[in-house]
């Protein structure tokens, strides 16, 4: 029998109100699509996709004695409407693993069958959504944005019916926590206040240990949740990522990007971009994400009101917008190679975003070309625009502004020095939806090589990788502004 010596199950040590033990419903004839050996190594797991007992455990075909998989119970606001009937409807927590740095991660399988919280669903995941989540979590990790990861994914012969008959798949997800804003909402709205406090105690113990010695530990916990969420959203906005379905049950209490569904990265810069075709009102549009994150934090604050004074909650929430603004400014300054601050910078940044929007310029390509003017000159930037007079004027202002940047020796930062730093924060490669769709189409025909190729590429998105340069091409017309279904 295989050994998972570091496997624990601390969440299952909580009372029954937190979860339901569930026996997985294994898929038929599972086989590996991809195995994340780089991640597996951190947990003393094999570098190559495992077979035998370990595979059986990871697919739910074998249950370790006295350590049953559990489906978490939570609630949440979905598109602003409270839904008490939520929980792990197709996911099961197998336990926790500890990595080389003594960090504890949840080991979770997604697509393992029915649970008490499946509602009208079948507890399954399909190939396309599993591929999208795997690839995007790797892409986000490559960009340095806090995220869940995945050990691997498998396909099966089990038919799953959505708009059409599809192949059932399984994702093996790793996360520093699967606790969501909705966990607190569940206990608050059902008036289970002892459980609410116990959950807060465990979240402090597991994820915010610095709060334990604070005079107000629950407030310290919430302060840190606000701070981490602000930083995460600033990163989303700076890198052009739209989550698509920011319900409170999809918000991680530790500020990790969580539950990848109808996400999308910006192609042509459009601040009102909607990637979820079910989001008819644009609630979760790209430019609404900061506002919605604050709304979600306010919903969490309401659920924590039995533990934290109202004025303390309001003070903590008041930090969100300044923190997000500061972090976004820092990120955008680094992306433009401007680290000092001048009053004229606000106008310079605003004019850039306005130009990108007016002319429909690809956001990632523009910033990457701007990062390469030491090598290519400004022509590659100009060629992106139809109205070159406007961008010429902006570039002149920008380059003049760069002359005011000095290094540690008091010298003006050279173009080469500035651009090298910019290329370390402006990716050449992102997970464009059309690239994911090509990988899905091939996988559905049994060819998984494109999934592996994209995953490898996106782990190093800032590197030139000249042999893969075609993946930096602008999307074809059919691949722009794709709206993705929530169905998975």
Short mmCIF file of C-alpha atoms in Angstrom, two decimals:
data_model
loop_
_atom_site.label_atom_id
_atom_site.label_comp_id
_atom_site.label_asym_id
_atom_site.label_seq_id
_atom_site.Cartn_x
_atom_site.Cartn_y
_atom_site.Cartn_z
CA UNK A 1 0.00 0.00 0.00
CA UNK A 2 1.23 3.52 -0.79
CA UNK A 3 2.17 5.85 2.02
CA UNK A 4 0.94 9.39 2.49
CA UNK A 5 2.76 9.96 5.74
CA UNK A 6 1.84 13.64 5.90
CA UNK A 7 -1.89 13.11 5.22
CA UNK A 8 -4.07 14.66 7.90
CA UNK A 9 -7.76 15.52 8.04
CA UNK A 10 -8.12 18.45 10.41
CA UNK A 11 -11.32 19.74 8.78
CA UNK A 12 -12.99 16.38 9.44
CA UNK A 13 -12.17 16.84 13.14
CA UNK A 14 -14.77 19.60 13.25
CA UNK A 15 -18.38 18.80 14.26
CA UNK A 16 -20.85 17.23 11.85
CA UNK A 17 -22.48 20.60 11.11
CA UNK A 18 -19.46 21.51 8.96
CA UNK A 19 -19.63 18.66 6.45
CA UNK A 20 -21.06 15.32 5.45
CA UNK A 21 -18.87 12.22 4.95
CA UNK A 22 -19.45 10.99 1.40
CA UNK A 23 -18.19 7.91 -0.41
CA UNK A 24 -16.99 8.96 -3.88
CA UNK A 25 -18.64 7.48 -6.95
CA UNK A 26 -15.63 6.49 -9.07
CA UNK A 27 -15.58 7.18 -12.76
CA UNK A 28 -15.21 4.37 -15.31
CA UNK A 29 -11.77 3.61 -16.75
CA UNK A 30 -9.98 6.74 -15.58
CA UNK A 31 -6.71 7.66 -17.26
CA UNK A 32 -4.38 10.58 -16.81
CA UNK A 33 -4.57 13.65 -19.03
CA UNK A 34 -1.79 15.41 -17.15
CA UNK A 35 0.10 15.13 -13.87
CA UNK A 36 1.75 18.13 -12.26
CA UNK A 37 5.08 16.60 -11.30
CA UNK A 38 6.53 20.01 -10.39
CA UNK A 39 3.82 20.48 -7.76
CA UNK A 40 3.75 16.81 -6.69
CA UNK A 41 7.44 16.89 -5.83
CA UNK A 42 6.73 19.51 -3.15
CA UNK A 43 4.62 16.93 -1.30
CA UNK A 44 6.95 13.94 -1.77
CA UNK A 45 4.63 12.53 -4.41
CA UNK A 46 5.88 10.88 -7.62
CA UNK A 47 7.22 13.01 -10.45
CA UNK A 48 5.34 10.83 -12.94
CA UNK A 49 1.61 10.16 -13.03
CA UNK A 50 0.95 7.40 -10.51
CA UNK A 51 -0.86 4.13 -11.03
CA UNK A 52 -1.94 1.52 -8.53
CA UNK A 53 -2.94 2.39 -4.99
CA UNK A 54 -2.08 6.08 -5.12
CA UNK A 55 -4.13 6.60 -8.25
CA UNK A 56 -7.01 4.71 -6.66
CA UNK A 57 -6.86 6.97 -3.62
CA UNK A 58 -6.71 10.16 -5.68
CA UNK A 59 -9.68 9.10 -7.81
CA UNK A 60 -11.82 8.07 -4.87
CA UNK A 61 -11.66 4.35 -5.61
CA UNK A 62 -9.87 3.65 -2.31
CA UNK A 63 -10.73 5.27 1.04
CA UNK A 64 -8.21 5.34 3.86
CA UNK A 65 -9.63 3.82 7.04
CA UNK A 66 -10.81 6.41 9.57
CA UNK A 67 -10.26 9.22 7.06
CA UNK A 68 -13.43 9.46 4.94
CA UNK A 69 -13.77 12.10 2.23
CA UNK A 70 -16.10 14.91 3.22
CA UNK A 71 -18.33 17.37 1.38
CA UNK A 72 -18.21 20.80 2.99
CA UNK A 73 -21.40 22.66 3.85
CA UNK A 74 -21.62 26.39 3.15
CA UNK A 75 -24.00 28.99 1.73
CA UNK A 76 -23.51 32.15 -0.31
CA UNK A 77 -24.80 35.12 -2.25
CA UNK A 78 -25.11 34.19 -5.92
CA UNK A 79 -25.49 37.22 -8.20
CA UNK A 80 -26.40 39.14 -5.05
CA UNK A 81 -29.15 36.75 -3.89
CA UNK A 82 -28.64 34.66 -0.77
CA UNK A 83 -28.78 30.89 -1.34
CA UNK A 84 -28.72 28.68 1.77
CA UNK A 85 -28.62 25.42 -0.19
CA UNK A 86 -24.96 25.37 -1.18
CA UNK A 87 -22.06 23.07 -0.37
CA UNK A 88 -19.62 20.80 -2.18
CA UNK A 89 -21.97 19.52 -4.85
CA UNK A 90 -19.35 17.62 -6.83
CA UNK A 91 -16.18 18.02 -4.80
CA UNK A 92 -14.78 16.06 -1.87
CA UNK A 93 -12.02 16.91 0.56
CA UNK A 94 -9.73 13.89 0.91
CA UNK A 95 -7.57 15.44 3.62
CA UNK A 96 -4.54 17.68 3.91
CA UNK A 97 -0.92 17.28 2.82
CA UNK A 98 2.13 19.11 4.15
CA UNK A 99 4.82 20.29 1.75
CA UNK A 100 8.57 20.72 2.13
CA UNK A 101 8.07 24.14 3.73
CA UNK A 102 5.72 22.72 6.37
CA UNK A 103 2.74 24.39 4.68
CA UNK A 104 -0.57 22.53 4.84
CA UNK A 105 -2.66 22.17 1.66
CA UNK A 106 -6.10 20.68 1.14
CA UNK A 107 -6.27 17.69 -1.20
CA UNK A 108 -9.60 17.85 -2.99
CA UNK A 109 -11.17 15.98 -5.89
CA UNK A 110 -13.68 17.66 -8.18
CA UNK A 111 -16.16 15.59 -10.15
CA UNK A 112 -16.41 12.65 -7.75
CA UNK A 113 -20.17 12.21 -7.83
CA UNK A 114 -23.30 13.12 -5.92
CA UNK A 115 -23.25 14.68 -2.46
CA UNK A 116 -26.11 15.96 -0.27
CA UNK A 117 -25.38 19.41 -1.74
CA UNK A 118 -25.57 18.51 -5.43
CA UNK A 119 -29.07 19.96 -5.66
CA UNK A 120 -30.22 19.34 -9.27
CA UNK A 121 -26.71 18.44 -10.42
CA UNK A 122 -25.06 15.07 -11.01
CA UNK A 123 -21.87 15.67 -9.04
CA UNK A 124 -19.73 15.34 -12.14
CA UNK A 125 -17.28 17.54 -14.01
CA UNK A 126 -16.69 17.43 -17.73
CA UNK A 127 -13.45 17.45 -19.69
CA UNK A 128 -13.65 21.02 -20.98
CA UNK A 129 -14.19 22.69 -17.60
CA UNK A 130 -11.54 20.53 -15.94
CA UNK A 131 -8.98 21.50 -18.58
CA UNK A 132 -9.86 25.18 -18.20
CA UNK A 133 -9.43 25.11 -14.43
CA UNK A 134 -6.15 23.21 -14.59
CA UNK A 135 -4.67 25.52 -17.19
CA UNK A 136 -5.84 28.73 -15.58
CA UNK A 137 -4.62 27.81 -12.12
CA UNK A 138 -1.19 27.11 -13.63
CA UNK A 139 -1.33 30.36 -15.61
CA UNK A 140 -2.19 32.38 -12.49
CA UNK A 141 0.58 30.72 -10.51
CA UNK A 142 3.00 31.58 -13.32
CA UNK A 143 1.92 35.23 -13.12
CA UNK A 144 2.46 35.25 -9.37
CA UNK A 145 -1.23 35.70 -8.53
CA UNK A 146 -2.39 33.74 -5.44
CA UNK A 147 -4.36 30.71 -6.61
CA UNK A 148 -5.39 27.16 -6.00
CA UNK A 149 -3.35 24.62 -7.98
CA UNK A 150 -4.01 21.14 -9.34
CA UNK A 151 -1.99 17.95 -9.00
CA UNK A 152 -3.50 16.58 -12.15
CA UNK A 153 -6.60 15.60 -14.03
CA UNK A 154 -8.09 12.46 -15.46
CA UNK A 155 -10.61 11.61 -18.14
CA UNK A 156 -12.99 8.66 -18.09
CA UNK A 157 -15.52 6.66 -20.08
CA UNK A 158 -18.36 7.88 -17.84
CA UNK A 159 -20.85 9.87 -19.93
CA UNK A 160 -21.95 13.21 -18.49
CA UNK A 161 -24.86 15.12 -19.99
CA UNK A 162 -24.74 18.90 -20.36
CA UNK A 163 -25.78 20.66 -23.57
CA UNK A 164 -24.51 17.45 -25.16
CA UNK A 165 -23.08 14.15 -23.96
CA UNK A 166 -19.53 14.72 -22.72
CA UNK A 167 -16.78 12.76 -21.01
CA UNK A 168 -16.66 12.79 -17.23
CA UNK A 169 -13.38 14.10 -15.83
CA UNK A 170 -11.75 14.54 -12.44
CA UNK A 171 -9.59 17.39 -11.15
CA UNK A 172 -7.26 16.88 -8.18
CA UNK A 173 -7.11 20.31 -6.62
CA UNK A 174 -4.65 21.62 -4.04
CA UNK A 175 -5.48 24.70 -1.97
CA UNK A 176 -4.15 26.30 1.16
CA UNK A 177 -7.81 26.43 2.18
CA UNK A 178 -11.21 25.59 0.77
CA UNK A 179 -12.97 27.76 3.36
CA UNK A 180 -15.08 30.41 1.67
CA UNK A 181 -16.92 33.54 2.72
CA UNK A 182 -20.02 31.34 2.39
CA UNK A 183 -18.93 29.07 5.25
CA UNK A 184 -19.36 31.95 7.68
CA UNK A 185 -22.62 33.00 6.03
CA UNK A 186 -24.08 29.54 6.52
CA UNK A 187 -23.55 29.51 10.27
CA UNK A 188 -24.64 33.13 10.70
CA UNK A 189 -27.91 32.83 8.79
CA UNK A 190 -28.82 29.54 10.48
CA UNK A 191 -28.04 31.09 13.89
CA UNK A 192 -25.40 28.46 14.68
CA UNK A 193 -23.29 30.97 16.56
CA UNK A 194 -21.17 28.46 18.47
CA UNK A 195 -20.17 26.88 15.16
CA UNK A 196 -19.55 30.34 13.72
CA UNK A 197 -17.10 31.10 16.51
CA UNK A 198 -15.48 27.69 16.22
CA UNK A 199 -14.96 28.27 12.50
CA UNK A 200 -13.38 31.64 13.23
CA UNK A 201 -11.13 30.04 15.84
CA UNK A 202 -9.94 27.41 13.38
CA UNK A 203 -9.41 29.94 10.59
CA UNK A 204 -7.27 32.02 12.95
CA UNK A 205 -5.34 28.92 14.07
CA UNK A 206 -4.79 27.52 10.58
CA UNK A 207 -4.44 30.60 8.41
CA UNK A 208 -3.92 33.75 10.48
CA UNK A 209 -1.78 32.68 13.45
CA UNK A 210 -0.52 36.24 13.95
CA UNK A 211 -4.08 37.17 14.97
CA UNK A 212 -4.05 34.84 17.98
CA UNK A 213 -2.06 37.23 20.17
CA UNK A 214 -4.05 40.27 19.09
CA UNK A 215 -6.35 41.90 21.61
CA UNK A 216 -9.14 41.42 19.05
CA UNK A 217 -8.20 38.20 17.20
CA UNK A 218 -11.35 38.01 15.06
CA UNK A 219 -10.93 41.61 13.95
CA UNK A 220 -7.28 40.93 13.12
CA UNK A 221 -8.41 37.94 11.06
CA UNK A 222 -10.94 40.05 9.16
CA UNK A 223 -8.39 42.84 8.64
CA UNK A 224 -6.08 40.33 6.98
CA UNK A 225 -8.89 38.90 4.83
CA UNK A 226 -9.64 42.43 3.60
CA UNK A 227 -5.96 43.08 2.89
CA UNK A 228 -5.42 39.82 1.02
CA UNK A 229 -8.60 40.25 -1.02
CA UNK A 230 -7.61 43.80 -1.97
CA UNK A 231 -4.20 42.61 -3.13
CA UNK A 232 -5.70 39.74 -5.14
CA UNK A 233 -8.22 41.98 -6.90
CA UNK A 234 -5.51 44.54 -7.71
CA UNK A 235 -3.54 41.75 -9.36
CA UNK A 236 -6.58 40.63 -11.34
CA UNK A 237 -7.09 44.17 -12.62
CA UNK A 238 -3.42 44.77 -13.41
CA UNK A 239 -3.09 41.53 -15.40
CA UNK A 240 -6.47 41.82 -17.11
CA UNK A 241 -8.13 38.79 -15.49
CA UNK A 242 -11.92 38.51 -15.25
CA UNK A 243 -13.19 35.82 -12.88
CA UNK A 244 -16.74 35.78 -14.20
CA UNK A 245 -18.68 34.56 -11.18
CA UNK A 246 -17.67 36.34 -7.97
CA UNK A 247 -20.35 34.85 -5.74
CA UNK A 248 -19.48 34.82 -2.03
CA UNK A 249 -19.21 31.03 -2.14
CA UNK A 250 -16.42 31.49 -4.70
CA UNK A 251 -14.39 33.84 -2.49
CA UNK A 252 -11.50 32.32 -0.53
CA UNK A 253 -10.93 33.60 3.00
CA UNK A 254 -7.16 33.61 2.38
CA UNK A 255 -7.25 35.70 -0.80
CA UNK A 256 -6.51 32.98 -3.33
CA UNK A 257 -8.18 32.90 -6.74
CA UNK A 258 -10.73 30.16 -6.40
CA UNK A 259 -13.26 28.17 -8.44
CA UNK A 260 -12.39 28.78 -12.08
CA UNK A 261 -15.49 28.78 -14.24
CA UNK A 262 -16.33 31.26 -17.01
CA UNK A 263 -13.12 33.27 -16.60
CA UNK A 264 -11.31 35.25 -19.29
CA UNK A 265 -8.23 37.39 -19.78
CA UNK A 266 -8.69 40.68 -21.63
CA UNK A 267 -7.85 40.67 -25.30
CA UNK A 268 -8.80 44.09 -26.71
CA UNK A 269 -8.87 46.43 -23.73
CA UNK A 270 -12.52 46.75 -22.74
CA UNK A 271 -13.13 47.63 -19.10
CA UNK A 272 -16.76 46.46 -19.33
CA UNK A 273 -15.77 43.00 -20.63
CA UNK A 274 -18.17 40.24 -19.51
CA UNK A 275 -16.82 36.70 -19.81
CA UNK A 276 -19.82 34.84 -18.33
CA UNK A 277 -22.65 34.47 -20.83
CA UNK A 278 -25.10 34.06 -17.93
CA UNK A 279 -24.18 37.47 -16.48
CA UNK A 280 -26.93 39.36 -18.26
CA UNK A 281 -26.63 42.50 -16.11
CA UNK A 282 -22.83 42.68 -16.14
CA UNK A 283 -22.61 42.31 -12.38
CA UNK A 284 -19.25 40.55 -12.70
CA UNK A 285 -17.83 42.57 -15.59
CA UNK A 286 -14.09 43.21 -15.46
CA UNK A 287 -14.40 46.78 -14.21
CA UNK A 288 -16.94 45.78 -11.55
CA UNK A 289 -14.62 43.34 -9.76
CA UNK A 290 -13.28 45.82 -7.17
CA UNK A 291 -16.82 46.93 -6.28
CA UNK A 292 -18.08 43.35 -6.04
CA UNK A 293 -15.14 42.28 -3.89
CA UNK A 294 -16.04 45.04 -1.42
CA UNK A 295 -19.70 43.96 -1.56
CA UNK A 296 -18.65 40.39 -0.79
CA UNK A 297 -16.42 41.52 2.08
CA UNK A 298 -19.37 43.48 3.45
CA UNK A 299 -21.48 40.31 3.33
CA UNK A 300 -18.72 38.49 5.21
CA UNK A 301 -18.53 41.33 7.73
CA UNK A 302 -22.26 41.01 8.37
CA UNK A 303 -21.79 37.30 9.06
CA UNK A 304 -19.00 38.09 11.52
CA UNK A 305 -21.04 40.71 13.39
CA UNK A 306 -21.70 38.39 16.38
CA UNK A 307 -17.91 38.25 16.91
CA UNK A 308 -16.72 41.74 15.92
CA UNK A 309 -18.06 45.18 16.83
CA UNK A 310 -19.82 46.98 13.98
CA UNK A 311 -17.53 50.01 14.13
CA UNK A 312 -14.48 47.73 13.93
CA UNK A 313 -15.92 45.96 10.91
CA UNK A 314 -16.63 49.27 9.20
CA UNK A 315 -13.10 50.47 9.92
CA UNK A 316 -11.65 47.29 8.45
CA UNK A 317 -13.81 47.60 5.33
CA UNK A 318 -12.78 51.23 4.89
CA UNK A 319 -9.23 49.99 4.23
CA UNK A 320 -10.23 48.05 1.13
CA UNK A 321 -10.38 50.74 -1.53
CA UNK A 322 -7.18 52.57 -0.45
CA UNK A 323 -5.31 49.27 -0.21
CA UNK A 324 -6.52 48.12 -3.61
CA UNK A 325 -5.66 51.50 -5.15
CA UNK A 326 -2.17 51.48 -3.67
CA UNK A 327 -1.46 47.94 -4.82
CA UNK A 328 -2.88 48.54 -8.30
CA UNK A 329 -0.79 51.70 -8.61
CA UNK A 330 2.32 49.83 -7.52
CA UNK A 331 1.71 47.05 -10.02
CA UNK A 332 0.97 49.39 -12.92
CA UNK A 333 4.03 51.50 -12.12
CA UNK A 334 6.21 48.42 -12.28
CA UNK A 335 4.55 47.41 -15.55
CA UNK A 336 5.37 50.84 -17.01
CA UNK A 337 8.83 51.07 -15.46
CA UNK A 338 7.89 54.12 -13.38
CA UNK A 339 8.63 53.60 -9.71
CA UNK A 340 8.68 57.15 -8.39
CA UNK A 341 5.53 59.27 -8.17
CA UNK A 342 4.68 62.56 -9.84
CA UNK A 343 1.38 64.44 -9.96
CA UNK A 344 1.22 64.11 -13.75
CA UNK A 345 1.26 60.30 -13.53
CA UNK A 346 -2.50 60.05 -13.02
CA UNK A 347 -3.09 61.82 -16.32
CA UNK A 348 -0.45 59.69 -18.07
CA UNK A 349 -1.98 56.43 -16.86
CA UNK A 350 -5.53 57.58 -17.61
CA UNK A 351 -4.60 58.63 -21.13
CA UNK A 352 -3.03 55.22 -21.74
CA UNK A 353 -6.14 53.32 -20.67
CA UNK A 354 -8.35 55.65 -22.71
CA UNK A 355 -6.25 55.09 -25.84
CA UNK A 356 -6.31 51.33 -25.39
CA UNK A 357 -10.08 51.40 -24.96
CA UNK A 358 -10.84 53.80 -27.82
CA UNK A 359 -8.79 51.86 -30.34
CA UNK A 360 -9.46 48.36 -29.01
CA UNK A 361 -5.81 47.54 -28.41
CA UNK A 362 -4.77 44.19 -27.02
CA UNK A 363 -3.87 44.84 -23.39
CA UNK A 364 -1.19 42.20 -22.91
CA UNK A 365 0.46 42.77 -26.30
CA UNK A 366 0.64 46.54 -25.77
CA UNK A 367 2.41 46.26 -22.42
CA UNK A 368 4.80 43.60 -23.73
CA UNK A 369 5.72 45.69 -26.78
CA UNK A 370 6.19 48.72 -24.53
CA UNK A 371 8.58 46.55 -22.51
CA UNK A 372 10.60 45.76 -25.64
CA UNK A 373 11.30 49.18 -27.10
CA UNK A 374 14.94 48.84 -26.06
CA UNK A 375 15.16 45.97 -28.57
CA UNK A 376 12.52 46.76 -31.21
CA UNK A 377 12.15 50.52 -30.92
CA UNK A 378 8.74 52.16 -30.77
CA UNK A 379 7.50 50.95 -34.16
CA UNK A 380 6.11 47.68 -32.78
CA UNK A 381 4.01 49.75 -30.37
CA UNK A 382 2.87 52.15 -33.09
CA UNK A 383 1.87 49.26 -35.36
CA UNK A 384 -0.78 48.19 -32.85
CA UNK A 385 -2.72 51.42 -33.41
CA UNK A 386 -4.77 52.78 -36.29
CA UNK A 387 -4.51 56.35 -34.99
CA UNK A 388 -0.75 56.57 -34.65
CA UNK A 389 -0.77 60.30 -33.99
CA UNK A 390 -2.47 59.82 -30.62
CA UNK A 391 -0.14 57.03 -29.50
CA UNK A 392 2.88 58.95 -30.74
CA UNK A 393 1.90 61.86 -28.54
CA UNK A 394 1.40 59.58 -25.54
CA UNK A 395 4.71 57.79 -26.14
CA UNK A 396 6.54 61.10 -26.23
CA UNK A 397 5.05 62.03 -22.84
CA UNK A 398 5.79 58.58 -21.46
CA UNK A 399 9.42 58.50 -22.59
CA UNK A 400 9.95 62.02 -21.27
CA UNK A 401 8.51 60.86 -17.93
CA UNK A 402 10.91 57.90 -17.89
CA UNK A 403 13.81 60.38 -18.01
CA UNK A 404 12.90 61.31 -14.41
CA UNK A 405 13.56 57.77 -13.14
CA UNK A 406 16.90 57.31 -11.40
CA UNK A 407 18.69 54.20 -10.17
CA UNK A 408 20.42 53.73 -6.82
CA UNK A 409 23.49 55.62 -8.08
CA UNK A 410 21.54 58.74 -8.98
CA UNK A 411 21.80 58.02 -12.69
CA UNK A 412 18.88 58.11 -15.11
CA UNK A 413 17.58 54.58 -15.59
CA UNK A 414 18.55 53.44 -19.08
CA UNK A 415 16.00 52.12 -21.55
CA UNK A 416 17.61 48.66 -21.38
CA UNK A 417 17.52 48.62 -17.59
CA UNK A 418 13.91 49.82 -17.49
CA UNK A 419 12.67 47.44 -20.17
CA UNK A 420 14.38 44.40 -18.68
CA UNK A 421 12.55 45.08 -15.42
CA UNK A 422 9.27 45.62 -17.28
CA UNK A 423 9.58 42.30 -19.12
CA UNK A 424 9.75 40.57 -15.76
CA UNK A 425 6.22 41.80 -14.94
CA UNK A 426 4.56 42.06 -18.36
CA UNK A 427 3.83 38.56 -19.66
CA UNK A 428 4.36 37.57 -23.24
CA UNK A 429 1.92 34.69 -22.82
CA UNK A 430 -1.49 34.51 -21.13
CA UNK A 431 -4.22 31.88 -21.23
CA UNK A 432 -6.36 33.35 -23.94
CA UNK A 433 -9.74 31.63 -24.17
CA UNK A 434 -9.19 30.63 -27.77
CA UNK A 435 -5.97 28.79 -26.82
CA UNK A 436 -7.82 26.91 -24.10
CA UNK A 437 -10.58 26.06 -26.59
CA UNK A 438 -8.10 24.61 -29.09
CA UNK A 439 -6.62 22.44 -26.34
CA UNK A 440 -10.13 21.30 -25.34
CA UNK A 441 -11.12 20.47 -28.91
CA UNK A 442 -8.03 18.31 -29.36
CA UNK A 443 -8.48 16.65 -25.96
CA UNK A 444 -12.04 15.69 -26.83
CA UNK A 445 -10.53 13.83 -29.81
CA UNK A 446 -8.09 12.06 -27.48
CA UNK A 447 -5.03 14.26 -28.06
CA UNK A 448 -3.87 15.77 -24.75
CA UNK A 449 -0.54 17.11 -25.99
CA UNK A 450 -1.82 20.67 -26.32
CA UNK A 451 -2.89 20.69 -22.66
CA UNK A 452 0.63 19.70 -21.63
CA UNK A 453 2.18 22.23 -23.99
CA UNK A 454 0.06 25.11 -22.71
CA UNK A 455 0.62 24.19 -19.07
CA UNK A 456 4.39 24.18 -19.60
CA UNK A 457 4.30 27.47 -21.50
CA UNK A 458 2.16 29.29 -18.94
CA UNK A 459 4.35 28.39 -15.98
CA UNK A 460 6.93 30.83 -17.40
CA UNK A 461 4.81 33.52 -19.05
CA UNK A 462 7.47 36.26 -18.86
CA UNK A 463 10.14 34.27 -20.73
CA UNK A 464 10.55 34.74 -24.48
CA UNK A 465 10.35 30.99 -25.28
CA UNK A 466 10.99 31.72 -29.00
CA UNK A 467 10.06 28.18 -30.06
CA UNK A 468 6.54 28.89 -28.70
CA UNK A 469 6.16 32.45 -30.01
CA UNK A 470 3.00 31.60 -31.99
CA UNK A 471 1.16 31.36 -28.66
CA UNK A 472 1.70 35.11 -28.20
CA UNK A 473 -0.21 35.85 -31.43
CA UNK A 474 -3.32 37.97 -31.20
CA UNK A 475 -6.52 35.91 -31.21
CA UNK A 476 -8.46 35.32 -34.40
CA UNK A 477 -11.82 37.08 -34.67
CA UNK A 478 -13.68 34.01 -33.46
CA UNK A 479 -11.47 33.85 -30.37
CA UNK A 480 -11.99 37.41 -29.14
CA UNK A 481 -14.19 38.27 -26.16
CA UNK A 482 -15.46 34.70 -25.86
CA UNK A 483 -18.29 34.30 -23.35
CA UNK A 484 -18.06 31.07 -21.42
CA UNK A 485 -20.82 28.97 -19.91
CA UNK A 486 -20.97 28.17 -16.21
CA UNK A 487 -22.01 24.60 -17.02
CA UNK A 488 -19.30 22.14 -16.20
#
